[in-house]
Amino acid sequence: MKPKTPASASALDRRSFLKGIGTSAVAVASVQVGAMADEINKAAPAPALQGPGAVPVSLTINGEKKDFQLEPRVTLLDALRYFSPLTGTKEVCDRATCGACSVLIDGKLTYSCMKLAIDAQGHEITTIEGLAKDGQLTPVQQAFIDCDALMCGFCTPGMVLATTALLAENPKPTVDDVKRACSGNLCRCGTYPHILNAALKASGQAVTETVTVIHHGSVA
Amino acid sequence: MAAWPNPTQVMGKPATRLDGPAKVTGSAKYSYDVQPDGWLFGMILCSKWPAATITKIDLTKAQGMPGVKAAVLAGGEQRTVRFYGQELAAVAATTKQQCLDAIRAIEITATPLPFVVKEDDAMKPDAPLVADGPNVSDPSVKAEGQVDAAMAAAAAVCEGELRTPVQLHHALETHGSTVSYKDNHLTAWTSTQGVFSVRDAFAGAMQMPQSNIEVICDYMGGGFGAKFGAGVHGGLAAKLSQAAGAPVKVMLTRLQEGLSAGNRPSSIQKIKFGADKDGKLVAATVENHGSPGISGSRKTAGGGGGANIATPYLYHFPNINVQQYGVLMNTGPASAFRAPGHPPASFGTESMMDELAVKLGMDPLQFRLLNDDNPVRQREYKEGAERFGWATKYQKPGSSPGPVKTGVGCAGGGWGGGGKGSEAEAQINPDGTVEVRCGTQDLGTGSRTLVAIVAAEAFGLKPEQIKVKIGDTNLPFSGGSGGSSTSASVSPAIWDACQNALAALQQQTGVPDARGANWFDTCKKLGINPLSARGKWQEGLSGSGAGGVNFAEVEVDTETGFIRIKKIVAVHDCGLIVNPLTTRSQINGGVLCGIGYALYEERIMDRQTGVLLNTSFDSYKIANIADCPDIDVILIDLPERGVIGIGEPAVIPPAGAIANAVANAIGVRIHSLPITPAKVLAALGKVPNMPSV
């Protein structure tokens, strides 16, 4: 998938970023104010003010275009869960600290609780529901089942997507690569050892499961 | 007495989860995800004061806000609140955003009261009183023998004050329910460990007959001991649904989850152990102060929300005096948390055991083998030590060279894990398909799959051929999933129901053995009516009493204080192993939760304002995948003991083993959890001790 960056979405980010810098720059070096103002103006015109009431929002989710009426403050997470409703994307912290709400935006792993739905327009959004095509699980999904890389399953959609995003970039990751790629996703049940196995298995690498069952024999 | 087949055909073989596909595709519907027609969002307003007298709660403005369909009070309008986060009122509206607006529009008149949120402050004589009585309870006492004389005669004595923090459950799915109330009937989709206990709680809260209430929990995102009741939030969801005439979903926010949804009580353990010259333990005194927050029941060993810990732990002391005190604070109520009372007891006891071993000049492992009478742990220590390489890895404390020091430690735990009382139903259809029903629930432990495995064993089928229905009060009764009792309670009931169904099948069809290859042909003979049979827990198929030990190897960077756990060897028994794959997962999970307890997790309350400071996972740190060490699991299979639970035993030993390994690495003991880099550096004299917030 090719990243798409429509002017409205990217400019908003860049503009507010520059504005933020501009404000703090004033305090330390007023001489830079002029230059900063030029930069702000170069960063495309500000989008028209929208809201606070509901506005039309159009999202491409799992290849399908869907139209919504959303207040601009509605996050992509809430749009998915409560307006679609695609509840596979989980709400856990709503503060970008756990990764359970991860989705792919143009193939890139993103916390959907930290993205406004209105800003996700013009991008390809893939949720956990969009991975398996015609009921056929992806190798990552199948490896999660085979390696028991899921327990309660609440972190699982985010973990599967984090692993999917990793393998798209790095088809033969090392254990350390997996640790780095999945460390933005938390699990309270403690599935991590099996997630490491699943990522290796999905990428066609050997997995050693270190569980030993000692049968029978006296306990004394 | 009933008995399992020997050998088993399906039980004991690794089986992937029945609900794996639903969980990896996002189609599994959790209580959080259920959206009945016309459902509304519900949200709770919590107290921003740690203690206050509320004189007025005005809902009028909120009720008039766009989208708002109902607003209700959590208690009276005039009341005293005792902790930051206590529920005051709730609203229901069409969208989450409307709820957020309405919550902010509720007007409250309150007079703040003095409060106390630190154990040491609450124990002071002039501390503000949290409840009507004193903050510190009368002690519960266990006294045997002549402690003073035995301690005086001991060849070696060791003492210390060991502290453990309040640990928060933080299951990824917060507490909550979606409730539909209509015509004196109530349906609740609740994230719970006990559908029947939740049903009874709703019946109490709503003054309704139990038979008019249905509680469903198809999938739930973790509980760890805190999800047995309907909760204040469940009661509010029911009241909102009644008032709004529509289903209402109330799931706690992550912040609320850290405030009012339960926690593991703290402990301050003043411990003194004595041993004779041969290394036999002779005497112990333990004085423990722990806080369950505002919880009333202070004396139970953690399970009922009390702060007592399971000490004396593991070892026999002929002379002993244990005194335990509950300390009230203006913080949210405690609740059971995975092996209540045990992880702190193991940490305190096992820390002092290592200190005493060092004083006696003994190897800590040999010291344990000399004093631990439990035959299962004796064997586990030996198996684990061999796998871990203890004999070569153990060196005298602090003898590791260089700035990054390596150390090893071990510790043990014990747990009951028995269970009974479950009932089940097995239905055989003429086409040979099988449905097994039991009102238990799957917390993520794999109990849904366990039901299928046991039924498959009975019928000579494969687990994936069994359709399992659980998590619903319309199904045969099964108790709450707590105390690691589910496997031991459910497996025998499934087996019994299946045996009864099998007997009926053979009687109706005249086929002497319907199992395996004969199955489908035999079932066809049923004609058009399916056959079903009930069963219940039977003695002889489950047991109790599980032991476990951990060996830990750590690296401690003495310049940064950073601790890296290199390896954990976890050795456990759980009787007859039903599914080694999910059992392994349970042990992984216990170890990782134990690592969090040892190194990262601590609820931090602000002394000045009484509020929670670490409100989400950025500041309340649980182990993540990068913290995950090499975990080597050894299971001792003891089928003659029947099925025994494993969820809780796994979480007990890690903190003690890790603390001992850190002390072994740096030659100084850190007496409080979590063992943070700041504490390591302070223990090494490189930075001053951090003052408490």
Tab-separated table of C-alpha atoms in Angstrom, chain B residues 413-605:
chain	number	residue	atom	x	y	z
B	413	GLY	CA	5.233	-21.156	47.045
B	414	GLY	CA	2.256	-23.313	47.858
B	415	TRP	CA	-1.434	-23.163	47.028
B	416	GLY	CA	-4.613	-25.156	47.598
B	417	GLY	CA	-6.064	-25.216	44.112
B	418	GLY	CA	-8.847	-27.696	44.803
B	419	GLY	CA	-12.400	-27.173	43.694
B	420	LYS	CA	-15.801	-28.804	43.669
B	421	GLY	CA	-19.480	-28.172	43.207
B	422	SER	CA	-19.704	-27.752	39.425
B	423	GLU	CA	-22.500	-29.302	37.417
B	424	ALA	CA	-22.636	-29.932	33.689
B	425	GLU	CA	-24.763	-31.267	30.887
B	426	ALA	CA	-23.741	-33.232	27.814
B	427	GLN	CA	-25.960	-33.528	24.775
B	428	ILE	CA	-25.351	-36.068	22.007
B	429	ASN	CA	-27.094	-35.331	18.743
B	430	PRO	CA	-28.161	-38.017	16.247
B	431	ASP	CA	-25.578	-36.702	13.768
B	432	GLY	CA	-22.820	-37.408	16.296
B	433	THR	CA	-22.158	-33.814	17.231
B	434	VAL	CA	-21.774	-33.111	20.918
B	435	GLU	CA	-22.604	-30.074	22.980
B	436	VAL	CA	-21.319	-29.715	26.523
B	437	ARG	CA	-22.768	-27.057	28.789
B	438	CYS	CA	-21.432	-25.699	32.036
B	439	GLY	CA	-21.987	-22.349	33.750
B	440	THR	CA	-18.310	-21.716	34.305
B	441	GLN	CA	-16.412	-18.973	32.475
B	442	ASP	CA	-13.100	-18.653	30.665
B	443	LEU	CA	-10.920	-15.880	32.066
B	444	GLY	CA	-8.272	-16.542	29.464
B	445	THR	CA	-7.039	-19.581	31.329
B	446	GLY	CA	-8.378	-21.911	28.650
B	447	SER	CA	-11.288	-23.416	30.579
B	448	ARG	CA	-13.483	-23.467	27.474
B	449	THR	CA	-10.880	-25.668	25.815
B	450	LEU	CA	-10.500	-27.751	28.966
B	451	VAL	CA	-14.209	-28.620	28.819
B	452	ALA	CA	-13.758	-29.858	25.259
B	453	ILE	CA	-10.664	-31.877	26.138
B	454	VAL	CA	-12.384	-33.715	28.979
B	455	ALA	CA	-15.463	-34.419	26.844
B	456	ALA	CA	-13.280	-35.591	23.961
B	457	GLU	CA	-11.494	-37.948	26.341
B	458	ALA	CA	-14.842	-39.381	27.417
B	459	PHE	CA	-16.283	-39.860	23.930
B	460	GLY	CA	-13.104	-40.827	22.095
B	461	LEU	CA	-13.390	-37.706	19.943
B	462	LYS	CA	-11.158	-34.727	19.226
B	463	PRO	CA	-11.549	-31.511	21.264
B	464	GLU	CA	-12.508	-29.522	18.162
B	465	GLN	CA	-15.472	-31.874	17.648
B	466	ILE	CA	-17.019	-30.740	20.918
B	467	LYS	CA	-19.193	-27.662	21.026
B	468	VAL	CA	-18.785	-25.933	24.378
B	469	LYS	CA	-21.267	-23.580	25.971
B	470	ILE	CA	-20.082	-21.710	29.056
B	471	GLY	CA	-20.450	-18.274	30.635
B	472	ASP	CA	-24.201	-18.101	31.137
B	473	THR	CA	-26.417	-18.462	34.200
B	474	ASN	CA	-28.916	-20.456	32.106
B	475	LEU	CA	-26.382	-23.290	32.062
B	476	PRO	CA	-25.804	-25.835	34.843
B	477	PHE	CA	-24.288	-24.235	37.924
B	478	SER	CA	-20.573	-23.753	38.319
B	479	GLY	CA	-18.940	-21.532	40.895
B	480	GLY	CA	-16.710	-18.530	40.507
B	481	SER	CA	-13.324	-18.948	38.853
B	482	GLY	CA	-11.149	-18.117	41.820
B	483	GLY	CA	-8.599	-19.818	43.991
B	484	SER	CA	-7.339	-21.793	40.983
B	485	SER	CA	-10.403	-23.977	41.492
B	486	THR	CA	-11.952	-23.987	38.020
B	487	SER	CA	-10.083	-26.903	36.441
B	488	ALA	CA	-10.490	-29.032	39.553
B	489	SER	CA	-14.172	-28.182	39.877
B	490	VAL	CA	-15.219	-28.303	36.228
B	491	SER	CA	-13.280	-31.275	34.821
B	492	PRO	CA	-14.951	-33.898	37.049
B	493	ALA	CA	-18.430	-32.500	36.307
B	494	ILE	CA	-17.815	-32.651	32.560
B	495	TRP	CA	-16.459	-36.178	32.879
B	496	ASP	CA	-19.451	-37.286	34.932
B	497	ALA	CA	-21.987	-35.755	32.552
B	498	CYS	CA	-20.263	-37.346	29.582
B	499	GLN	CA	-20.101	-40.732	31.300
B	500	ASN	CA	-23.811	-40.521	32.074
B	501	ALA	CA	-24.565	-39.547	28.480
B	502	LEU	CA	-22.405	-42.366	27.220
B	503	ALA	CA	-24.177	-44.885	29.465
B	504	ALA	CA	-27.561	-43.660	28.226
B	505	LEU	CA	-26.374	-43.841	24.631
B	506	GLN	CA	-25.205	-47.387	25.062
B	507	GLN	CA	-28.433	-48.341	26.797
B	508	GLN	CA	-30.634	-46.770	24.105
B	509	THR	CA	-28.705	-48.130	21.161
B	510	GLY	CA	-27.518	-51.414	22.553
B	511	VAL	CA	-24.016	-50.693	21.318
B	512	PRO	CA	-21.614	-51.832	24.073
B	513	ASP	CA	-18.926	-49.244	23.312
B	514	ALA	CA	-19.963	-46.223	21.310
B	515	ARG	CA	-16.641	-44.446	21.537
B	516	GLY	CA	-14.126	-43.769	18.782
B	517	ALA	CA	-14.730	-45.471	15.427
B	518	ASN	CA	-18.301	-46.538	16.320
B	519	TRP	CA	-19.356	-43.069	17.317
B	520	PHE	CA	-21.257	-41.683	14.362
B	521	ASP	CA	-23.011	-44.945	13.478
B	522	THR	CA	-24.100	-45.365	17.063
B	523	CYS	CA	-25.423	-41.825	17.364
B	524	LYS	CA	-27.497	-42.297	14.213
B	525	LYS	CA	-29.413	-45.004	16.050
B	526	LEU	CA	-30.806	-42.304	18.339
B	527	GLY	CA	-33.322	-41.497	15.588
B	528	ILE	CA	-34.596	-37.940	15.758
B	529	ASN	CA	-34.219	-37.061	19.432
B	530	PRO	CA	-30.931	-35.965	20.907
B	531	LEU	CA	-29.854	-37.429	24.207
B	532	SER	CA	-28.704	-35.388	27.136
B	533	ALA	CA	-27.448	-36.181	30.600
B	534	ARG	CA	-26.435	-34.196	33.631
B	535	GLY	CA	-23.405	-34.742	35.782
B	536	LYS	CA	-21.680	-33.197	38.741
B	537	TRP	CA	-18.337	-32.980	40.446
B	538	GLN	CA	-17.176	-36.355	41.728
B	539	GLU	CA	-14.621	-37.102	44.359
B	540	GLY	CA	-11.431	-38.769	43.173
B	541	LEU	CA	-11.039	-36.804	39.947
B	542	SER	CA	-9.501	-33.666	41.416
B	543	GLY	CA	-7.111	-32.811	44.186
B	544	SER	CA	-5.618	-29.862	45.945
B	545	GLY	CA	-2.284	-28.666	47.231
B	546	ALA	CA	0.121	-27.455	44.560
B	547	GLY	CA	3.718	-26.510	45.190
B	548	GLY	CA	6.017	-24.465	43.033
B	549	VAL	CA	9.554	-23.125	43.043
B	550	ASN	CA	11.426	-20.570	40.947
B	551	PHE	CA	15.096	-20.104	40.224
B	552	ALA	CA	16.102	-16.668	38.967
B	553	GLU	CA	19.281	-15.362	37.386
B	554	VAL	CA	19.671	-11.588	37.151
B	555	GLU	CA	22.174	-9.012	35.991
B	556	VAL	CA	22.390	-5.784	37.956
B	557	ASP	CA	24.145	-2.786	36.492
B	558	THR	CA	25.696	-1.134	39.553
B	559	GLU	CA	26.187	2.140	37.663
B	560	THR	CA	22.576	2.594	36.551
B	561	GLY	CA	20.784	0.316	38.996
B	562	PHE	CA	19.069	-1.392	36.074
B	563	ILE	CA	18.089	-5.022	36.601
B	564	ARG	CA	17.800	-7.495	33.762
B	565	ILE	CA	16.309	-10.879	34.470
B	566	LYS	CA	18.204	-13.367	32.342
B	567	LYS	CA	16.446	-16.563	33.213
B	568	ILE	CA	13.648	-17.986	35.301
B	569	VAL	CA	13.261	-21.709	35.835
B	570	ALA	CA	9.722	-22.336	37.102
B	571	VAL	CA	8.948	-25.796	38.431
B	572	HIS	CA	5.328	-26.640	39.251
B	573	ASP	CA	2.976	-29.498	39.812
B	574	CYS	CA	-0.735	-29.458	39.058
B	575	GLY	CA	-1.694	-33.099	39.408
B	576	LEU	CA	-3.052	-34.529	36.169
B	577	ILE	CA	-2.102	-32.066	33.437
B	578	VAL	CA	-5.129	-31.498	31.211
B	579	ASN	CA	-3.486	-29.299	28.577
B	580	PRO	CA	0.288	-28.717	28.746
B	581	LEU	CA	0.097	-25.885	26.199
B	582	THR	CA	-2.283	-23.680	28.167
B	583	THR	CA	-0.701	-24.772	31.456
B	584	ARG	CA	2.586	-23.456	30.146
B	585	SER	CA	0.821	-20.196	29.305
B	586	GLN	CA	-0.556	-19.949	32.834
B	587	ILE	CA	2.917	-20.346	34.282
B	588	ASN	CA	4.418	-17.827	31.866
B	589	GLY	CA	1.717	-15.418	32.959
B	590	GLY	CA	2.329	-16.022	36.642
B	591	VAL	CA	6.043	-15.448	36.226
B	592	LEU	CA	5.490	-12.217	34.287
B	593	CYS	CA	2.989	-10.869	36.810
B	594	GLY	CA	5.505	-11.819	39.505
B	595	ILE	CA	8.253	-9.961	37.647
B	596	GLY	CA	6.040	-6.876	37.591
B	597	TYR	CA	5.485	-7.226	41.341
B	598	ALA	CA	9.214	-7.651	41.942
B	599	LEU	CA	10.558	-4.862	39.765
B	600	TYR	CA	7.946	-2.454	38.433
B	601	GLU	CA	4.512	-2.310	39.987
B	602	GLU	CA	3.457	0.015	42.782
B	603	ARG	CA	0.354	2.097	43.287
B	604	ILE	CA	1.554	5.567	44.248
B	605	MET	CA	-0.847	7.792	46.185
